[in-house]
Short mmCIF file of C-alpha atoms and ligand atoms in Angstrom, two decimals:
data_model
loop_
_atom_site.label_atom_id
_atom_site.label_comp_id
_atom_site.label_asym_id
_atom_site.label_seq_id
_atom_site.Cartn_x
_atom_site.Cartn_y
_atom_site.Cartn_z
CA MET A 1 27.06 -10.76 19.85
CA GLU A 2 25.80 -14.61 20.05
CA THR A 3 23.41 -16.66 18.57
CA THR A 4 20.93 -19.84 18.97
CA ARG A 5 19.20 -21.47 17.02
CA LYS A 6 15.31 -22.76 18.13
CA THR A 7 12.05 -23.85 16.63
CA TYR A 8 9.19 -23.27 18.02
CA THR A 9 5.16 -24.30 16.62
CA VAL A 10 3.31 -21.96 15.54
CA GLU A 11 1.15 -22.58 18.83
CA GLN A 12 3.39 -22.00 21.60
CA ILE A 13 4.82 -18.97 19.81
CA ALA A 14 0.57 -17.62 19.64
CA GLU A 15 0.04 -18.80 23.30
CA ASP A 16 -1.60 -15.76 25.63
CA PHE A 17 -0.95 -13.62 22.24
CA VAL A 18 -2.98 -9.99 22.94
CA TYR A 19 -3.79 -8.14 20.07
CA ASN A 20 -4.20 -4.45 21.47
CA GLU A 21 -6.73 -3.16 18.92
CA LEU A 22 -6.77 0.92 19.99
CA GLU A 23 -2.75 1.61 19.24
CA ALA A 24 -3.35 -1.36 16.17
CA ARG A 25 -0.32 -3.37 17.75
CA GLY A 26 -0.17 -7.33 18.64
CA LEU A 27 1.84 -6.93 22.45
CA PHE A 28 2.56 -10.19 23.60
CA GLY A 29 3.03 -14.23 23.05
CA LEU A 30 5.25 -16.95 23.97
CA GLY A 31 2.87 -18.09 27.07
CA GLY A 32 3.55 -14.31 28.90
CA ASN A 33 7.66 -14.90 27.30
CA LEU A 34 7.26 -12.79 24.38
CA ILE A 35 7.48 -9.04 23.78
CA ILE A 36 6.08 -8.86 20.86
CA GLN A 37 6.42 -4.45 19.68
CA PRO A 38 9.28 -3.75 21.54
CA GLU A 39 10.08 0.05 21.34
CA TYR A 40 12.10 0.25 18.21
CA GLN A 41 9.49 -1.96 16.40
CA ARG A 42 6.76 0.03 14.05
CA ASN A 43 3.31 0.07 14.04
CA PHE A 44 1.75 -3.60 12.27
CA ILE A 45 0.39 -2.59 8.84
CA TYR A 46 0.69 -6.19 7.44
CA GLN A 47 -2.42 -5.47 7.99
CA LYS A 48 -3.02 -2.36 5.64
CA LEU A 49 -0.49 -4.43 2.86
CA ASN A 50 -3.79 -7.45 2.56
CA LYS A 51 -1.27 -9.37 3.93
CA GLU A 52 -2.52 -11.17 6.49
CA ALA A 53 -3.80 -13.33 4.68
CA ALA A 54 -1.13 -13.69 2.62
CA VAL A 55 0.69 -14.88 6.30
CA ILE A 56 -2.31 -17.76 6.42
CA GLU A 57 -2.02 -19.71 3.06
CA SER A 58 1.62 -20.37 3.92
CA LEU A 59 1.27 -21.60 6.91
CA LEU A 60 -1.46 -24.21 5.17
CA LYS A 61 0.33 -24.78 2.33
CA GLY A 62 3.30 -26.05 4.76
CA TYR A 63 5.91 -22.86 3.25
CA PRO A 64 7.85 -21.75 5.38
CA LEU A 65 7.61 -18.12 6.90
CA GLY A 66 11.06 -17.24 6.44
CA LEU A 67 13.44 -16.76 9.45
CA LEU A 68 12.76 -14.60 13.05
CA TYR A 69 14.77 -12.84 15.47
CA PHE A 70 14.23 -12.80 18.96
CA ASN A 71 16.20 -10.58 21.99
CA VAL A 72 16.51 -12.92 24.53
CA ARG A 73 16.96 -9.58 28.25
CA ASP A 74 18.37 -9.63 30.63
CA ASP A 75 15.11 -10.62 32.40
CA GLY A 76 15.41 -13.38 30.18
CA LYS A 77 12.76 -12.52 28.83
CA LEU A 78 12.31 -12.02 24.84
CA GLU A 79 11.68 -9.75 21.93
CA VAL A 80 11.10 -9.87 19.13
CA LEU A 81 13.19 -8.13 16.87
CA ASP A 82 12.43 -9.20 13.05
CA GLY A 83 8.72 -10.69 12.55
CA GLN A 84 6.27 -8.61 14.73
CA GLN A 85 4.52 -8.39 11.39
CA ARG A 86 4.19 -12.49 10.89
CA ILE A 87 3.26 -13.29 14.90
CA THR A 88 0.73 -10.22 14.54
CA SER A 89 -0.63 -12.07 11.47
CA PHE A 90 -1.47 -16.06 12.74
CA GLY A 91 -2.05 -14.66 16.25
CA ARG A 92 -5.18 -12.36 15.29
CA TYR A 93 -6.00 -15.17 12.97
CA ILE A 94 -5.93 -17.69 16.21
CA THR A 95 -7.97 -15.45 17.64
CA ASP A 96 -10.87 -14.92 14.96
CA LYS A 97 -9.53 -10.81 14.50
CA PHE A 98 -10.01 -11.67 10.23
CA ALA A 99 -10.72 -14.15 8.22
CA ILE A 100 -9.67 -15.78 5.49
CA LEU A 101 -11.42 -16.72 2.02
CA ASP A 102 -11.48 -20.02 1.27
CA GLU A 103 -11.44 -22.61 -1.99
CA ASN A 104 -14.86 -22.08 -2.41
CA GLY A 105 -14.87 -17.71 -2.24
CA MET A 106 -16.29 -18.66 1.59
CA PRO A 107 -14.64 -16.48 4.79
CA GLN A 108 -13.05 -18.36 7.14
CA ASN A 109 -12.22 -17.26 10.61
CA PHE A 110 -10.09 -19.72 12.59
CA SER A 111 -13.05 -21.52 15.17
CA SER A 112 -14.81 -22.30 11.47
CA LEU A 113 -11.96 -23.88 9.93
CA SER A 114 -11.95 -28.03 9.66
CA ALA A 115 -9.74 -29.87 12.58
CA ASP A 116 -6.80 -30.65 9.36
CA LYS A 117 -5.94 -27.03 9.08
CA LYS A 118 -6.14 -25.59 12.16
CA LYS A 119 -4.14 -28.34 13.36
CA LYS A 120 -1.91 -27.54 9.94
CA ILE A 121 -1.45 -23.97 11.24
CA LEU A 122 -1.18 -24.90 14.83
CA ASP A 123 1.87 -27.48 14.10
CA ALA A 124 3.67 -25.09 11.23
CA GLU A 125 7.69 -24.56 12.67
CA ILE A 126 8.96 -21.53 12.65
CA LEU A 127 12.82 -20.86 12.86
CA VAL A 128 14.04 -18.30 14.99
CA TYR A 129 17.56 -17.18 16.15
CA GLU A 130 18.22 -16.36 19.55
CA CYS A 131 20.44 -13.12 20.27
CA LYS A 132 22.10 -11.92 22.54
CA GLY A 133 23.83 -8.82 23.09
CA THR A 134 24.44 -5.06 24.72
CA GLU A 135 21.73 -2.81 23.59
CA SER A 136 23.89 -1.16 21.10
CA GLU A 137 24.80 -4.06 19.26
CA ILE A 138 21.62 -5.16 19.28
CA LYS A 139 20.31 -1.74 18.07
CA GLU A 140 23.17 -1.93 15.64
CA TRP A 141 22.34 -4.79 14.45
CA PHE A 142 18.47 -3.99 14.22
CA ARG A 143 19.40 -1.33 12.35
CA THR A 144 21.27 -3.21 8.90
CA ILE A 145 19.34 -6.45 9.04
CA ASN A 146 16.08 -4.96 6.29
CA ILE A 147 14.97 -8.10 6.56
CA SER A 148 10.88 -7.59 7.22
CA GLY A 149 8.61 -7.76 4.32
CA VAL A 150 8.42 -4.25 4.26
CA PRO A 151 11.89 -1.93 4.62
CA LEU A 152 11.83 0.08 7.72
CA ASN A 153 11.89 3.59 6.54
CA GLU A 154 14.18 6.41 8.01
CA GLN A 155 12.12 7.21 10.94
CA GLU A 156 11.54 3.80 11.52
CA LEU A 157 15.67 3.17 11.96
CA LEU A 158 16.12 6.45 14.05
CA ASN A 159 12.61 5.61 16.20
CA ALA A 160 14.91 1.74 17.09
CA VAL A 161 18.66 3.56 18.00
CA TYR A 162 17.13 6.18 20.57
CA SER A 163 14.36 3.78 21.89
CA GLY A 164 13.07 4.80 24.77
CA PRO A 165 9.75 7.06 26.61
CA PHE A 166 10.18 9.89 24.71
CA VAL A 167 10.16 7.56 21.46
CA THR A 168 6.98 5.62 22.76
CA SER A 169 5.67 9.11 24.05
CA GLY A 170 5.40 10.34 20.46
CA LYS A 171 4.47 7.67 19.37
CA THR A 172 2.00 7.48 21.00
CA HIS A 173 0.54 10.82 20.32
CA PHE A 174 1.65 10.99 16.35
CA SER A 175 1.88 7.61 15.11
CA ASN A 176 -1.61 7.06 16.63
CA SER A 177 -3.99 6.33 13.32
CA ASN A 178 -6.47 6.98 16.27
CA ASN A 179 -5.83 10.51 16.69
CA ALA A 180 -9.01 12.56 15.67
CA GLN A 181 -6.22 15.82 15.11
CA ILE A 182 -5.37 13.37 12.16
CA SER A 183 -7.37 15.28 10.23
CA VAL A 184 -6.46 18.92 10.09
CA TRP A 185 -2.63 18.05 10.40
CA LYS A 186 -2.22 15.50 6.42
CA HIS A 187 -3.99 19.29 5.02
CA TYR A 188 0.25 20.05 5.99
CA VAL A 189 1.54 17.17 6.53
CA SER A 190 2.68 14.54 3.86
CA GLY A 191 2.23 10.57 4.67
CA THR A 192 0.57 8.36 6.81
CA ALA A 193 1.22 7.98 10.93
CA ASP A 194 1.84 3.81 10.67
CA ARG A 195 4.98 4.85 8.98
CA GLN A 196 5.60 7.92 11.38
CA ALA A 197 4.57 10.60 8.78
CA TYR A 198 3.81 12.84 11.72
CA TRP A 199 6.13 12.42 14.15
CA ALA A 200 9.15 13.05 12.19
CA GLU A 201 7.92 15.89 10.81
CA ALA A 202 7.56 17.70 14.52
CA LEU A 203 10.94 16.08 15.18
CA GLU A 204 12.22 17.74 11.83
CA TRP A 205 10.33 21.13 12.88
CA VAL A 206 11.55 21.58 16.36
CA GLY A 207 14.82 20.21 15.74
CA LYS A 208 15.06 22.91 13.60
CA GLY A 209 16.19 20.41 10.61
CA ASP A 210 18.16 17.94 12.80
CA VAL A 211 16.04 14.85 13.45
CA SER A 212 18.93 12.21 14.99
CA GLY A 213 20.39 14.66 16.97
CA TYR A 214 17.36 16.35 18.60
CA MET A 215 16.45 12.30 19.39
CA ALA A 216 19.88 11.89 20.78
CA ALA A 217 19.40 14.62 22.39
CA HIS A 218 16.07 14.83 24.22
CA ARG A 219 15.64 10.12 24.21
CA ASN A 220 15.84 10.15 28.35
CA ASP A 221 12.98 12.80 28.42
CA ALA A 222 10.28 11.27 30.02
CA ASN A 223 7.57 12.64 27.43
CA CYS A 224 7.60 14.46 24.25
CA ASP A 225 5.33 17.12 25.02
CA ARG A 226 8.53 19.74 24.71
CA VAL A 227 7.32 18.14 20.29
CA LYS A 228 3.83 18.69 20.98
CA THR A 229 3.55 22.22 22.00
CA TYR A 230 5.91 22.86 19.08
CA PHE A 231 4.39 20.61 16.32
CA ASP A 232 0.47 23.12 17.24
CA SER A 233 2.07 26.45 17.74
CA VAL A 234 3.94 25.87 13.78
CA LEU A 235 0.33 24.14 13.12
CA ASN A 236 -1.61 27.11 14.50
CA TRP A 237 0.45 29.92 13.06
CA VAL A 238 -0.62 28.32 9.58
CA LYS A 239 -3.95 28.04 10.22
CA THR A 240 -4.35 31.59 11.05
CA VAL A 241 -2.06 33.21 8.34
CA PHE A 242 -3.93 30.70 5.64
CA LYS A 243 -7.50 30.73 5.48
CA ASN A 244 -7.36 28.25 3.15
CA THR A 245 -6.03 25.20 2.35
CA GLU A 246 -5.14 23.36 -1.40
CA LYS A 247 -3.68 20.51 -1.60
CA GLU A 248 -0.09 21.99 -1.70
CA MET A 249 0.57 23.49 1.13
CA SER A 250 0.62 18.96 2.52
CA GLY A 251 4.50 18.76 2.79
CA LEU A 252 5.46 22.24 2.45
CA GLU A 253 8.42 23.33 5.01
CA TRP A 254 6.19 24.71 7.42
CA GLY A 255 8.75 24.21 10.66
CA ARG A 256 11.14 26.46 8.48
CA LEU A 257 8.41 28.88 7.35
CA TYR A 258 7.53 29.05 10.46
CA GLU A 259 10.91 30.59 12.17
CA LYS A 260 11.55 32.80 8.98
CA PHE A 261 7.99 34.52 9.04
CA HIS A 262 5.97 33.93 12.52
CA ASN A 263 7.25 36.82 13.97
CA GLN A 264 5.45 39.26 11.12
CA PRO A 265 1.79 40.92 10.52
CA TYR A 266 -0.52 39.16 7.71
CA ASN A 267 -3.60 39.97 7.03
CA SER A 268 -5.16 37.02 6.44
CA ASP A 269 -7.82 38.14 4.18
CA LYS A 270 -5.35 39.84 1.30
CA ILE A 271 -2.80 36.95 1.52
CA GLU A 272 -5.79 34.47 0.77
CA GLN A 273 -6.72 37.16 -1.89
CA GLN A 274 -2.80 36.96 -3.15
CA ILE A 275 -2.20 33.34 -3.43
CA LYS A 276 -5.73 32.23 -5.42
CA ARG A 277 -4.05 35.40 -7.81
CA LEU A 278 -0.69 33.11 -7.74
CA TYR A 279 -2.94 29.97 -7.96
CA GLY A 280 -3.79 30.99 -11.01
CA ASP A 281 -1.48 32.18 -12.84
CA PRO A 282 -0.67 29.46 -15.64
CA TYR A 283 3.23 30.93 -15.99
CA VAL A 284 4.03 29.56 -12.07
CA LYS A 285 4.77 26.61 -12.91
CA ASP A 286 6.20 25.64 -9.44
CA ARG A 287 2.31 25.68 -6.83
CA LYS A 288 4.30 24.96 -3.81
CA GLY A 289 6.59 27.83 -3.80
CA ILE A 290 3.09 30.84 -3.27
CA TRP A 291 2.98 30.17 0.02
CA GLU A 292 6.26 31.08 0.89
CA TYR A 293 7.19 33.80 -2.29
CA VAL A 294 4.06 35.24 -0.69
CA LEU A 295 4.53 34.68 3.35
CA GLY A 296 8.08 37.07 1.83
CA GLY A 297 6.07 39.74 0.78
CA GLU A 298 6.54 38.76 -2.89
CA GLN A 299 9.81 39.78 -3.62
CA GLU A 300 11.81 39.70 -7.18
CA ALA A 301 14.17 37.58 -5.36
CA ASP A 302 12.10 34.89 -4.49
CA ARG A 303 10.91 34.31 -7.70
CA ARG A 304 12.60 30.98 -8.45
CA LEU A 305 9.90 29.20 -5.95
CA LEU A 306 7.73 29.69 -7.82
CA ASP A 307 9.71 27.96 -11.31
CA VAL A 308 8.26 30.70 -14.08
CA ARG A 309 8.06 29.82 -17.13
CA LEU A 310 10.88 31.28 -19.03
CA PHE A 311 11.16 32.27 -22.30
CA ASP A 312 12.04 28.54 -24.57
CA GLU A 313 14.48 28.47 -27.07
CA ALA A 314 11.28 29.15 -30.58
CA THR A 315 10.57 32.43 -29.38
CA LYS A 316 13.42 33.57 -28.34
CA ARG A 317 15.47 33.30 -32.11
CA LYS A 318 12.03 34.23 -33.25
CA VAL A 319 12.40 38.13 -31.25
CA TYR A 320 15.66 37.58 -32.32
CA GLU A 321 15.73 37.25 -36.06
CA LYS A 322 12.93 40.31 -36.30
CA GLN A 323 15.41 42.98 -34.35
CA THR A 324 17.76 41.99 -35.61
CA LYS A 325 16.49 42.30 -39.26
CA ALA A 326 15.50 45.58 -38.66
CA ALA A 327 18.33 46.74 -36.44
CA GLU A 328 20.74 45.81 -38.69
CA ALA A 329 18.04 47.98 -41.75
CA ALA A 330 18.16 51.37 -39.11
CA GLY A 331 22.38 50.88 -38.99
CA ILE A 332 22.11 50.30 -34.58
CA SER A 333 22.90 48.31 -32.37
CA ASN A 334 20.17 45.13 -32.23
CA CYS A 335 19.96 45.42 -28.15
CA SER A 336 17.49 48.51 -27.46
CA ILE A 337 19.19 49.67 -24.59
CA CYS A 338 22.97 49.34 -26.07
CA ALA A 339 21.34 51.24 -29.46
CA SER A 340 20.35 54.28 -27.58
CA GLY A 341 23.55 54.83 -25.16
CA HIS A 342 26.37 56.77 -27.07
CA VAL A 343 28.82 54.22 -25.87
CA GLY A 344 30.98 51.89 -28.92
CA ASN A 345 28.28 49.60 -28.79
CA ALA A 346 24.95 51.51 -30.14
CA SER A 347 25.50 49.68 -33.29
CA LYS A 348 26.85 46.55 -32.33
CA ILE A 349 25.38 43.35 -34.14
CA TYR A 350 25.27 40.49 -31.49
CA LYS A 351 24.39 36.79 -31.69
CA LEU A 352 21.35 35.46 -29.86
CA SER A 353 23.73 32.59 -27.49
CA ASP A 354 25.61 37.17 -26.70
CA MET A 355 21.70 38.20 -25.77
CA GLU A 356 19.25 37.16 -23.37
CA ALA A 357 15.42 37.11 -23.08
CA ASP A 358 13.24 40.43 -21.37
CA HIS A 359 10.03 40.19 -20.17
CA VAL A 360 8.78 43.78 -21.67
CA THR A 361 6.65 44.09 -18.83
CA ALA A 362 7.61 42.16 -16.07
CA TRP A 363 6.14 38.90 -14.90
CA SER A 364 5.23 40.61 -11.66
CA ASN A 365 3.19 43.42 -13.16
CA GLY A 366 1.53 40.70 -15.07
CA GLY A 367 3.26 40.29 -18.30
CA SER A 368 2.75 37.37 -20.43
CA THR A 369 6.31 34.76 -21.30
CA SER A 370 4.63 35.86 -24.84
CA GLU A 371 6.14 36.02 -27.54
CA GLU A 372 4.56 39.80 -27.82
CA ASN A 373 6.16 40.58 -24.30
CA CYS A 374 9.49 39.61 -25.49
CA GLU A 375 12.62 41.80 -25.86
CA MET A 376 16.45 40.39 -26.41
CA LEU A 377 18.91 42.35 -25.65
CA CYS A 378 22.70 41.72 -24.93
CA SER A 379 23.64 40.12 -21.69
CA SER A 380 24.88 42.50 -19.22
CA HIS A 381 21.81 44.43 -20.37
CA ASN A 382 19.40 41.98 -19.67
CA ARG A 383 20.94 41.20 -15.56
CA ALA A 384 21.27 44.74 -15.66
CA LYS A 385 17.49 45.24 -15.58
CA GLY A 386 17.63 42.39 -13.32
CA ASN A 387 15.85 39.52 -13.84
CA LYS A 388 12.24 39.58 -14.23
ZN1 ZN B 401 22.67 46.36 -24.53
#
């Protein structure tokens, strides 16, 4: 890969700057010769992070904005590899898209600045490295750089690596903050559109967990219609089975749950009652497991999903001492099942470390995780009884 060092002024780079309000991204500059956001770039996020004004203030103070990297295409046009956020910030300022506060706290857009301040911004010099290489060299390099103000996340990197019409179509649908469907999606998927959360999740679901494999296989697809259809199928199923939404539902593995359970019939009224009961159960430590637990028919083996509160050490010791004292007085085993058996263990006294706590009334039948509902059993009998 060849690199050439060049210097441009802010005025040159911002010449014929075009900003797309709907997609919230800067598009072109350098008099039409610069493509600000090629497919592997992320959306413009400086505006949201309130970093736009800092870029302008740096220029007014004469601070350097840092290096920019452009990719020289075969047709001679330039694409921004790194620097999109900074260019879009000054491009938007010069075209009066936002104002900064002056030393008196008054908002000033570019048109209202004094001539010397305007000149200071426009004449500021920007150092640019222009890189020329094969598509894979450029993408590999882009994958390893981390010189942007905000590091790229995994999905943003994958968008860069597998750029093409498929990614463009996916971002247009899933990564567009103006998509009205986000008001529904956000109940089930956590994260934000501009950081690719919905696009990443849709790919995760349709790719059965293998996002990069799916992107590699479909990178030349003309659009992402299959991803959309699958994503909608999953969410429609979730909305049908679960009438209500709770905050813990956002970010669950709905794609996996859909694959596992969507062929089973459910009564949504009954499901709602089950969820309500478990949601209010103080022994359920992990509420996020409730939905899968209910979908699976509240199986004992799935109890781990709820991380049901266990007996603490103090309770176990207290119950052990009480039980052992009584057993010794009666000359029987301190494990009640051993004591009622006919084998050699009927009078065996176990050490605390050889015993385990058991719910007398099973937790699934409403038994609490309290001293009154705790019985110590020898390890083999407790395991034989099943982990209640
Ligand atoms: Zn026993």
